Amino acid sequence: MSAKDAFVASAVGTPVERIEDLRLLRGKGEYVDDLHPPGLLHAAFLRSSVAHGVIRSIDTSAALKMPGVHGVFTSEDIARGSGGKVPVVSLRLAPLPELEPFGQPVIATGRVRYVGEPLAVVLADSAGQAEDALEVIEVDIDPLDPVPDRHASARNAPMLFEHLGRNCPITYTAAKGDTDAAFKRAPYARKETFRTQRHSAVCMEPRGVMAVWDGPGTKMTVSGAAKVPFSTRKILARHMDLPEECVDLIEGDVGGGFGVRGEFYCEDFLIPFAARKLNRPVKWIEDRRENLLTSNHSREIDMELEIACEKDGTIIGLRGQAWVDAGAYLRTSAAVPPRNVAQFCSGPYRIPNIHIESSVMLTNKNPIGTYRGPGRFEGDFFRERLIDMAAGDLGLDRVEMRRRNLPTDADMPYPLATLNNPEKKEELDSGDYNLTLDRCLAEFKWAEKAPLQGKQLPDGRYQGIAIGCFIEGGAAGPRENARMVIDNDGFVSVFVGSTSIGQGLETVCIQIASDALGVGMDRIRFYHGSTTYLKEGFGSYHSRSVVMGGSAILDAAANLKAEIRKKAAGKLGCTPDQVTVGAGLAASHSGRTLSLAELGGAGLSSEGTFANHHHTYAYGAAAAHVAVDPRTGKVELLEYVTVEDVGRIINPLTTVGQAVGAVVQGLGGTFMEHLQYDENGQFLTGSLADYLLPTSTDFPNIKAIVLENSPSPHNPLGAKGAGEGGIVPVGGLLANAVANALSSLGVQPRELPLSPPKIWSLIHQRST
Amino acid sequence: MQSPVSTKFELNGKAVEAKVPARTTLADCLRHHFMQTGTHVGCEHGVCGACTVIVDGAAVRSCLMLAVQAEGSKVTTVEGLSNADHLSALQTEFRKHHALQCGFCTPGMLTTAHALLTDEPDADRERIREVLSGNICRCTGYIPIVEAVYSARAAYRKNAKPEAGQ
């Protein structure tokens, strides 16, 4: 970008009302189930009702005779149609050859390993007819002993994959310094065991896939893509034995992602397979039971964690072992929660010596994947609980203990523990972490509330407060790409590889493009996500879409201006670098200006890319005030304040909106959400009456403040990934607030969720 | 198998007739027969509220109602809350307060709030929260939705100008 037409922020940083709202508010969004191509068939899945067993037979003959049924496919049919082998879904992120065999066959083959695993898919004229036909499929499964939890998993009897010889595919290590030496010399240490429960995103729009096959040599077009369409295309093309360019993934409106949606699932193969086999468009829309049962689960981690401190609260060591209940198979994003809980267990704090091991434990449950703040929500719960316990033991103020260990500008970049296999080094990029702590204390009025700790309200409820600090990683590489074209009407079309999962990408990227081009937001058309727009794209995960896509847009804008300069130079009688590109992409030199139309700019185009191997770290602090009823164990959240520095705010409306939303989602995971199985691996929470989500009456008093004191040095926007941070500290913070409220009763929560029965039991255990 | 049954009702001000299998829910009939896909289906068991439509003035879950039960009723969906040119006051407040992110629950939020404010234009925040508690949103944390509905109240009071599309 030439200095003459440097980036001027006029749209960026302002609370622009969202462009996507205009269609979404009118009911004119286009989600995958809104598509109705002619000749459409509907799919329904027969899923295993047995957690662990050997498939003896599946008889589909009666189903094939049911009205409206066009096909029923089982593992045998899939193998026959896929060169004799059933394709396997394995790791997309942090793959290792030794983990591949733990992947999931796209349809149960020989064995079933969790309740909900697909056994057969029925294709019919209507979804109702397809579901009717499921009823008459006869399945014979010999049950095996299930592996219901990580303890049973560790016994290796039974094993989910006997031929692989173990239920623990891998143990990751995150380390720095000399932890043993630190603990040996430490004047204070404490070890605790904690647990976070299985829960997940539960997006409002269930997953959906629609595939249209145009015949050999043409296209397989799959709608319903989200998060990572280019990656999904690559996997699908490989499994379908098609060239990548013959597969397109189309992203429409998407009803929430939160990490779970858009990964490659069994259905992402089976629906295109059926469409090709039957040569008809096929659609499948997950129902809510399937969503709870089969969309990626997350968060079920046990951890033994030990902290070593000086007497003044300086943390000198952190060591521990995490056991991640990973479910039955390792699918695309399964490695991320176990890796993250190891690497980010230290959170925002300066800790010189760390050794954390994190073991992936297979069980007969639905496979896990990433969910907003993966491994971080869990790690924060473990660490923040332990810090409060240590502060209590050492007689230190909880705020001062945190402050003593937070990094400042002088510490940056600050290295975190290095993760092994594959190796991943991380460092905090920028910021004075005390800034958000201080701001949070001030907004929360900590000093005023401090006297309330442990005090009872007139109704007998105990009050407690707590504060916690957190980081949020963002901006995963390796690259993102953008493309721009000047249309015949003078509008600029902008294409980017980032995807929209409902976070407001369209508006935010148009803001960035508008400033970078000097073109009004209303003269920009924006296209994202689908594989039809760019040669290569990466998508939206790890809080990367704006940092990476936005930076690629800046590069494409600079390149588009270079094209304009080149073209204008001839007409203005100067060299390209003498041309100034101003508002509306008008080109001028020594008093002469050519508008875009006069220049004949239509058709000019550019590409842009942004490569990055440094992650951004937004950082923050959050505080909570609770009242706990000792008679019922019910916790009321009286007030919650979260403060996060995201480096650069593109749109305050969306940034603050996502912060508040993330907090409430985290409060769900802290107080109510729990995907439960019994000891036989039977799933117990298959409806929204069993799996409780926060509603509008639960948490009315939440304030989010977003700051931009510490731009990231790693991208031209200075932006840091945002949108996940709000959720990260919630569990630890609320557990600490409850412990603070009930300190006179000696209650120390070590497990989530903080449900009334659990709190009541903790009170009861202590008083008997 | 089921032979189609005819049902006639008024949909967003227009008389319509559908011949659908008797077991077809109102939600599926609206979405797949009339192609009014603004009404969303989030759980099919009456908990999430995304499918809420207004039937004879009441906010109802169209996933728990059969299409044939709408016979003779006036049905309003999100598509009927505004015209092509202007957002309604309620929709405008939703946009201003950033009361939607992914937009999937939004049609149900709008229809529920519209039915509430039509009956109770002076509803306070507590009442708004109580009524919206039957609609689940996973993105916003509800706070901006409550504020948006609260801010739209003036447009529903007696002297207010009629809303677009009404």
CSV table of C-alpha atoms in Angstrom, one decimal, chain B residues 23 28 34 38 42 50-51 66 88-89 97 119-121 125 130-131 133 137 139 141 143 151 155 158 160 165:
chain,number,residue,atom,x,y,z
B,23,ARG,CA,-49.7,-35.3,10.1
B,28,ASP,CA,-43.6,-27.8,7.8
B,34,PHE,CA,-45.9,-22.3,1.1
B,38,GLY,CA,-38.7,-17.4,7.6
B,42,GLY,CA,-35.2,-25.6,16.0
B,50,ALA,CA,-37.8,-20.7,16.8
B,51,CYS,CA,-41.0,-21.8,15.0
B,66,LEU,CA,-50.8,-29.5,12.7
B,88,SER,CA,-41.2,-2.6,11.4
B,89,ALA,CA,-40.4,-0.6,14.5
B,97,HIS,CA,-29.6,-3.1,19.5
B,119,ASP,CA,-51.6,-7.2,23.8
B,120,GLU,CA,-49.4,-5.4,26.4
B,121,PRO,CA,-47.6,-2.4,24.9
B,125,ARG,CA,-38.5,-5.5,31.2
B,130,GLU,CA,-40.7,-13.7,31.3
B,131,VAL,CA,-42.5,-14.0,27.9
B,133,SER,CA,-38.1,-17.1,28.2
B,137,CYS,CA,-31.1,-17.9,21.6
B,139,CYS,CA,-25.8,-16.1,20.4
B,141,GLY,CA,-27.3,-13.7,25.8
B,143,ILE,CA,-29.9,-8.8,26.9
B,151,SER,CA,-37.5,0.1,23.0
B,155,ALA,CA,-44.9,1.8,18.3
B,158,LYS,CA,-52.8,3.2,20.8
B,160,ALA,CA,-48.9,5.1,17.5
B,165,GLY,CA,-47.3,-4.5,7.0
